[in-house]
Amino acid sequence: MISKRRRLDSEDKENLTEDASKTMPLSKLAKKSHNSHEVEENGSVFVKLLKASGLTLKTGQNQNQLGVDQVIFQRKLFQALRKHPAYPKVIEEFVNGLESYTEDSESLRNCLLSCERLQDEEASMGTFYSKSLIKLLLGIDILQPAIIKMLFEKVPQFLFESENRDGINMARLIINQLKWLDRIVDGKDLTAQMMQLISVAPVNLQHDFITSLPEILGDSQHANVGKELSELLVQNTSLTVPILDVFSSLRLDPNFLSKIRQLVMGKLSSVRLEDFPVIVKFLLHSVTDTTSLEVIAELRENLNVQQFILPSRVQASQSKLKSKGLASSSGNQENSDKDCIVLVFDVIKSAIRYEKTISEAWFKALDVAMLLIIYSTSTQTKKGVEKLLRNKIQSDCIQEQLLDSAFSTHYLVLKDICPSILLLAQTLFHSQDQRIIVFGSLLYKYAFKFFDTYCQQEVVGALVTHVCSGTEAEVDTALDVLLELIVLNASAMRLNAAFVKGTLDYLENMSPQQIRKIFCILSTLAFSQQPGTSNHIQDDMHLVIRKQLSSTVFKYKLIGIIGAVTMAGIMAEDRSVPSNSTQRSANVSSEQRTQVTSLLQLVHSCTEHSPWASSLYYDEFANLIQERKLAPKTLEWVGQTIFNDFQDAFVVDFCAAPEGDFPFPVKALYGLEEYSTQDGIVINLLPLFYQECAKDASRATSQESSQRSMSSLCLASHFRLLRLCVARQHDGNLDEIDGLLDCPLFLPDLEPGEKLESMSAKDRSLMCSLTFLTLNWFREVVNAFCQQTSPEMKGKVLSRLKDLVELQGILEKYLAVIPDYVPPFASVDLDTLDMMPRSSSAVAAKNRNKGKTGGKKQKADSSKASCSDTLLTEDTSECDMAPSGRSHVDKESTGKEGKTFVSLQNYRAFFRELDIEVFSILHSGLVTKFILDTEMHTEATEVVQLGPAELLFLLEDLSQKLENMLTAPFAKRICCFKNKGRQNIGFSHLHQRSVQDIVHCVVQLLTPMCNHLENIHNFFQCLGAEHLSADDKARATAQEQHTMACCYQKLLQVLHALFAWKGFTHQSNHRLLHSALEVLSSRLKQTEQEQPLEELVSQSFNYLQNFHHSVPSFQCGLYLLRLLMALLEKSAVPNQKKEKLASLAKQLLCRAWPHGEKEKNPTFNDHLHDVLCIYLEHTDNVLKAIEEITGVGVPELVSAPKDTASSTFPTLTRHTFVIFFRVMMAELEKTVKGLQAGTAADSQQVHEEKLLYWNMAVRDFSILLNLMKVFDSYPVLHVCLKYGRRFVEAFLKQCMPLLDFSFRKHREDVLSLLQTLQLNTRLLHHLCGHSKIRQDTRLTKHVPLLKKSLELLVCRVKAMLVLNNCREAFWLGTLKNRDLQGEEIISQDPSSSESNAEDSEDGMTSHVSRNRATEDGEDEASDEQKDQDSDESDDSSS
């Protein structure tokens, strides 16, 4: 046969070549060309039946041919076997023939490979692919068991053979025949044989056989297979991956999967890294709704890491490779390990995307990296992740260290979801909570730190978008992040410098602080250590700065000054320490020093003719020197230049008499030393200022003079720059300029006395301007010398502080008689732009002489403005600014007699800002100042101390600073395109320091503030002592008492602002809080051991509560309560002190305050409201407290004369009754609403307690409602309507469920409760009628909702009676419309009739008459009453 095949090979090839050119069908050609390769029958039933069914066996490597459709073949063969005479024996013969035929490996291979189909595709009824002969035979049920047995007998022959030349493995090919069979006849036997085969197969085939099980076995065998595989899993850990992969595809019992899960969890520590993806996939796919959280928790716990991370395994594998010397393959292994980690997270992302329970479980686990991954998987999860992150950030559950750990560990995975992370950061940036904005900034920061160049570019682009957004909080935070990124990776930021440079186009809409940051960022990138880089940025910055400096528009010139000074500071920064090359550093410094000097000279030349521009330049330069350390040579040049300019412009000799025709006598005033005629210096203020006014008047019709002159308006700012230069050069020592502390000023006598009324308006304005300039000079002097340590200097600083207080009193006198006066500017900023006088504004135009218009400076009308007004009009005519006027400055109130009361707070923009270091003066006690003679010998000594007026001056300023920095909202969403910053006027220097720095400074001041607080406490204690004589009390004048009371209040305000700061909740500020509490607690008891926070809070509370005896005013008492509440917020168990707080609040309410305080203080009602709320919120029994006020205080008030108060509660008067009434109603409703609704599962004692509580609440409600008959004003009636409805609704939700199951056992109590409530609802019904009769829309708008609630109450009571089988006790009647006094309203329809007791069941009549409890509601039983809003139903229950 074989030889015949070989002889016919050449013939076949010829026939195939000829047939290819003919048009005969392919099937017919195939039949003709392969007839010679057919297997001879030789009497074999196997071959014969196959051929009769349509399949022809071929020899050699030729495919078996199938001439009919596969389904038809199987049907024909099945029928041939069943109809064969020898059936069922023929089956055995057929299988034996198959075994004989497949003994040849080629024949077996042909039977395992697909057959060649000979029929047309159009005639095919089944699939378009051909199955193998074995696969077709396995589809016949009567042949399947025998053929499967035969196959398993042949598999062992090929288990240990290698693959053929064509890549076919016979063992795999045989097992593949068993996959996806339509029906398995004997699944149990097949399972047993498969498991037996797996047990003896080599490892490589074991993997394939195991993973094939789900495709071979039916669902009925999954449980058995799972059991067998679990045993194999225990025996052979190398098969873990394929077995777990199979488990994910089998239908197994949850309990069984739980056991497998526990088994796998125990092996996690020994599993290879490359096996983790499959293991995690199994663990996540095997979870259920009830086990998801448990599985995720176990997974994280058994991995033994903080989060789901695998860095330790990567490092271990790398170190192991290096130790073995496999350096060449370590790179590949590292990449493989990284790929495994990525695959693990891909598995988790897939599970999260399609399994909601897994996503929720990771939510609860609070892994930051997983939350970011969840955020990127689906749009549906984004809102949930954002909400969770916001809550956790606000509760300080996510710290920066946790986020850093997540990014440093998961950067391989997180960089793939970089767009989602940036989207999340952008969303968080839009929050109003600064903590959430900071978290968003950290996302940007760590994305830039750990991701690749492309992601870094996206980060910078996103931050630049925030900078240009116009939202203040976004801009500030984005700029801070960019500054951090420069420090983090300057080289990477230089690559993205072009993006940052785009922010120069948006400078016009930014605040000065934001402009400083932008120029700082760009300057740092432009003038980096590497020479020759970023030159294009330098050129652009120089162009922008020169253009802005040459502008005549205020805001543009401001940008140029800030930019130039900031850039100069970066260029001249001292880099001597980090430099490596001394010679190179010197060369670079020399070149940059030349650039710096030329740049500063350019700024000076562009600003010297404009007082406001010069002042801005000096202030900006002073801030630069204060913040940065300049190179020594540059600082020396700057210091010498500033010193010479100041001395030439403002300082003259004491003996030099001022020249000029002045309207007032000029004297050297406010000197602290006795000068002879030969020595000493004087500040030449009046001559210089008057000279400027004269020059301005002479230039009224001419162009601005180019002659250089120094304006007196720049005195304070120039001195600030001078003293900071000297302090920086001499490490804080100001001996070189200490003469400026005590030197006098050339001034007229500023005290107006009786001359004020006789002065002309021009003279008043001149004196007022001089007073402002002198005040600002002294403020800067105090700023400069406040930290000097010598007693002599301290004494002089205290003297200057007294001068400040005295000058403020003088200034108030002038301002009271000059209503339209606008002071000279003190500091120039965009925030104070609207406060500056301008010639182009409408108000300023009215103040000028008529007929003098245009851009030239005009002379001021002597009756309206001072000559200083014209000094500010230069270069501002092109500014598009809002008009200034007295609406911005003069917000005084006028008394009945026409006297104007001036508040200097409205002029804050025109005072120089006090530095935070000034408050170190609070440490001063008694200071001995030595008065020296001409030979520097001690001539006399003088004791100086901080007086009440000076203390109040400092505390007021400190309180304003803390209010602005600490109690302001976290994020101010103020658009940069609008006028903004008004709340920050006068705090520009303060805002250049961090909040933590400010808090640290205040904590350092706690000790002296406690000393002052105790001294004031002792003052009022002694003042109130009974044994004090009248003469002693007279010494304490009313003014002194008022000043001490104000100091008391300001001290409490400062302490409250400190301890109410929300930043203490942040972990990084816990140390600050601990230090502050230690100061307070040490006032009671000194201890060397560090105490826990809870103990410190308790001792601090006890210390502060002792001051309540001496509070001089109701407002001080309120601030003391707020301070104590702020302390309790820091406690973990605040309830221990709540009752004490309530007791203190009650004492304030029960105390008779000084007569007239209520009339003098317009905010007294607000303070009373707050104190009363604190009392009722913190008392242990709100109902008892309300009953005490209504049962004791109100009756006393009703019976007292008209203008008197309650004797028990002196704060309760007829004017304040509305406050008491509103707070009591609100707290009553809040209390009952917070009660838990009763349940049947509660104990009997709980039911009784709740029922008793509701009885008390309804009784208090009844007392309060009845008060409206006495006090029937609109506010009282409005409160009754509003809170009456809320009380009824709370009764329906909280009390009626309790009555449902309490009625049977406490029948009488329930009826009494309902009867009392019925009386209350009847009053509410009367109130509704009264509101309609009065036709007051403010009241009637509450009527529909109230009546609806009353109707629901009727229905609910009826339902309760039905539930308790007392339906016959329900009785309805119609109420008449009545007014508050019970009088019937005449408009009532007389046709409606009342129901009587005869409507009830006969057996209940007598009982109802004895225990009737009626309820208000709409009469639903009568159709004719439905259209009348005034009708309401009564129901009686018994």
XYZ file of C-alpha atoms in Angstrom, residues 975-1209:
235
model
C -12.599 87.540 41.199
C -9.452 89.395 40.273
C -11.354 91.368 37.654
C -13.388 93.117 40.368
C -12.312 95.535 43.067
C -11.066 93.310 45.817
C -8.855 93.301 48.830
C -10.753 95.924 50.789
C -10.705 93.608 53.800
C -6.923 93.333 53.449
C -6.224 97.071 53.400
C -3.535 97.866 55.937
C -2.320 94.262 56.192
C 0.002 93.993 53.186
C 3.089 93.258 55.310
C 1.119 90.815 57.436
C 0.017 88.781 54.422
C 3.600 88.228 53.385
C 4.020 85.958 56.408
C 2.515 82.526 56.910
C -0.420 81.926 59.228
C 1.678 79.513 61.283
C 4.288 82.212 61.796
C 1.634 84.649 63.042
C 0.179 82.050 65.420
C 3.657 81.282 66.762
C 4.219 84.976 67.488
C 0.888 85.239 69.323
C 1.650 82.145 71.396
C 4.848 83.883 72.514
C 2.686 86.801 73.673
C 0.331 84.688 75.781
C 2.291 85.170 79.003
C 2.238 89.011 78.964
C -1.396 88.989 77.810
C -2.318 86.781 80.779
C -0.483 89.214 83.028
C -2.479 92.132 81.656
C -5.709 90.148 81.883
C -5.088 89.377 85.526
C -4.209 92.999 86.270
C -7.432 94.232 84.688
C -9.337 91.523 86.539
C -7.871 92.754 89.805
C -8.716 96.344 88.867
C -12.422 95.582 88.449
C -12.422 93.299 91.472
C -11.130 96.133 93.618
C -13.498 98.593 91.975
C -16.461 96.455 92.917
C -15.312 95.804 96.469
C -17.797 96.972 99.052
C -15.175 98.176 101.499
C -13.699 100.571 98.925
C -14.302 104.185 99.907
C -16.068 106.650 97.664
C -12.866 108.666 97.273
C -10.997 105.595 96.000
C -13.761 104.826 93.543
C -13.751 108.425 92.359
C -10.101 108.122 91.422
C -11.042 105.510 88.881
C -12.660 107.863 86.418
C -15.276 106.821 83.951
C -12.766 107.189 81.110
C -10.278 104.914 82.840
C -12.947 102.301 83.512
C -14.029 102.458 79.888
C -10.431 102.033 78.686
C -9.815 99.097 81.023
C -13.086 97.468 79.916
C -12.065 97.835 76.280
C -8.674 96.291 77.057
C -10.460 93.445 78.820
C -12.653 92.860 75.771
C -9.763 93.035 73.302
C -7.703 90.578 75.322
C -10.569 88.097 75.269
C -11.043 88.701 71.552
C -7.380 87.997 70.866
C -7.440 84.806 72.922
C -10.641 83.686 71.222
C -9.242 84.362 67.749
C -6.164 82.308 68.643
C -7.877 79.257 70.102
C -10.720 79.283 67.565
C -8.215 78.967 64.714
C -9.187 75.976 62.602
C -5.566 75.275 61.753
C -5.012 73.692 65.175
C -6.835 70.606 63.894
C -3.963 69.958 61.484
C -1.400 67.574 62.857
C 1.524 69.848 62.009
C 0.100 72.533 64.323
C -0.552 70.322 67.357
C 2.721 71.412 68.919
C 1.640 75.056 68.715
C -1.657 74.251 70.425
C 0.145 72.310 73.139
C 2.467 75.256 73.797
C -0.437 77.713 74.008
C -2.367 75.550 76.448
C 0.744 75.047 78.571
C 0.962 78.814 79.087
C -2.631 79.021 80.332
C -2.463 75.937 82.524
C 0.817 77.095 84.089
C -0.994 80.142 85.479
C -2.767 77.787 87.886
C -0.148 75.151 88.527
C 3.468 74.919 87.534
C 4.595 71.469 86.458
C 7.804 70.227 84.925
C 6.339 67.079 83.389
C 4.650 67.258 80.004
C 0.923 66.831 80.452
C -1.556 65.279 78.019
C -3.683 67.541 75.884
C -6.899 66.712 77.728
C -5.431 67.753 81.070
C -4.088 70.987 79.590
C -7.503 71.848 78.144
C -9.166 71.207 81.501
C -6.715 73.365 83.443
C -6.895 76.152 80.855
C -10.691 76.080 81.100
C -10.535 76.317 84.878
C -8.099 79.230 84.668
C -10.199 81.282 82.257
C -13.540 80.650 83.921
C -12.267 82.426 87.035
C -12.478 85.732 85.178
C -16.266 85.654 84.884
C -16.664 87.424 88.229
C -14.989 90.584 86.960
C -16.288 90.954 83.392
C -17.220 94.633 83.150
C -19.702 94.343 80.269
C -22.118 91.904 78.738
C -20.034 91.821 75.565
C -16.936 90.809 77.528
C -18.935 88.012 79.089
C -19.953 86.781 75.641
C -16.346 86.736 74.438
C -15.355 84.831 77.561
C -18.018 82.221 76.794
C -16.862 81.951 73.186
C -13.287 81.527 74.369
C -14.300 78.721 76.717
C -16.295 77.072 73.923
C -13.270 77.244 71.629
C -11.241 75.470 74.307
C -13.885 72.767 74.707
C -13.666 72.058 70.977
C -10.100 70.887 71.582
C -11.280 68.412 74.218
C -12.198 64.803 73.512
C -14.806 64.847 76.314
C -16.365 68.325 76.179
C -19.538 67.217 77.988
C -17.753 67.321 81.334
C -17.556 71.133 81.158
C -20.837 71.863 79.338
C -22.861 72.362 82.504
C -20.250 74.778 83.856
C -20.474 76.751 80.630
C -24.263 76.862 80.939
C -23.927 78.103 84.517
C -21.637 80.949 83.406
C -24.069 81.932 80.655
C -26.951 81.962 83.125
C -24.996 84.205 85.463
C -24.583 86.685 82.619
C -28.330 86.607 81.976
C -29.133 87.033 85.667
C -26.707 89.899 86.216
C -27.775 93.546 86.242
C -25.485 95.344 83.814
C -24.628 99.061 83.982
C -27.558 101.274 83.140
C -27.621 102.427 79.567
C -25.465 99.642 78.104
C -28.364 98.323 76.063
C -29.036 101.734 74.594
C -25.390 102.544 73.924
C -24.520 99.219 72.319
C -26.521 98.675 69.120
C -25.428 95.022 68.933
C -26.663 94.143 72.407
C -29.599 92.136 71.031
C -27.242 90.003 68.972
C -25.028 89.402 71.974
C -28.038 88.535 74.126
C -29.226 86.086 71.475
C -25.810 84.366 71.432
C -25.555 84.114 75.223
C -29.077 82.719 75.530
C -28.341 80.138 72.816
C -25.169 79.102 74.612
C -27.107 78.732 77.856
C -29.868 76.557 76.411
C -27.527 74.498 74.213
C -25.215 73.567 77.072
C -27.636 73.106 79.961
C -28.402 69.505 80.876
C -32.191 70.083 80.892
C -33.443 72.476 78.232
C -37.100 72.028 79.168
C -36.461 72.901 82.799
C -34.465 75.980 81.793
C -37.242 77.191 79.478
C -39.832 76.561 82.192
C -37.786 78.593 84.653
C -37.584 81.596 82.329
C -41.257 81.435 81.325
C -42.480 80.579 84.803
C -40.375 83.014 86.823
C -38.841 85.699 84.617
C -41.794 86.450 82.330
C -44.396 86.816 85.118
C -42.031 89.215 86.888
C -41.729 91.204 83.676
C -45.502 91.311 83.136
C -46.169 92.569 86.638
C -43.273 95.067 86.638
C -43.560 98.686 85.502
C -43.156 99.477 81.835
C -39.484 100.421 81.730
C -38.186 97.917 84.281
C -36.876 94.380 83.859
C -37.374 91.024 85.493
C -35.715 90.835 88.904
C -34.501 87.264 88.373
C -33.370 87.859 84.772
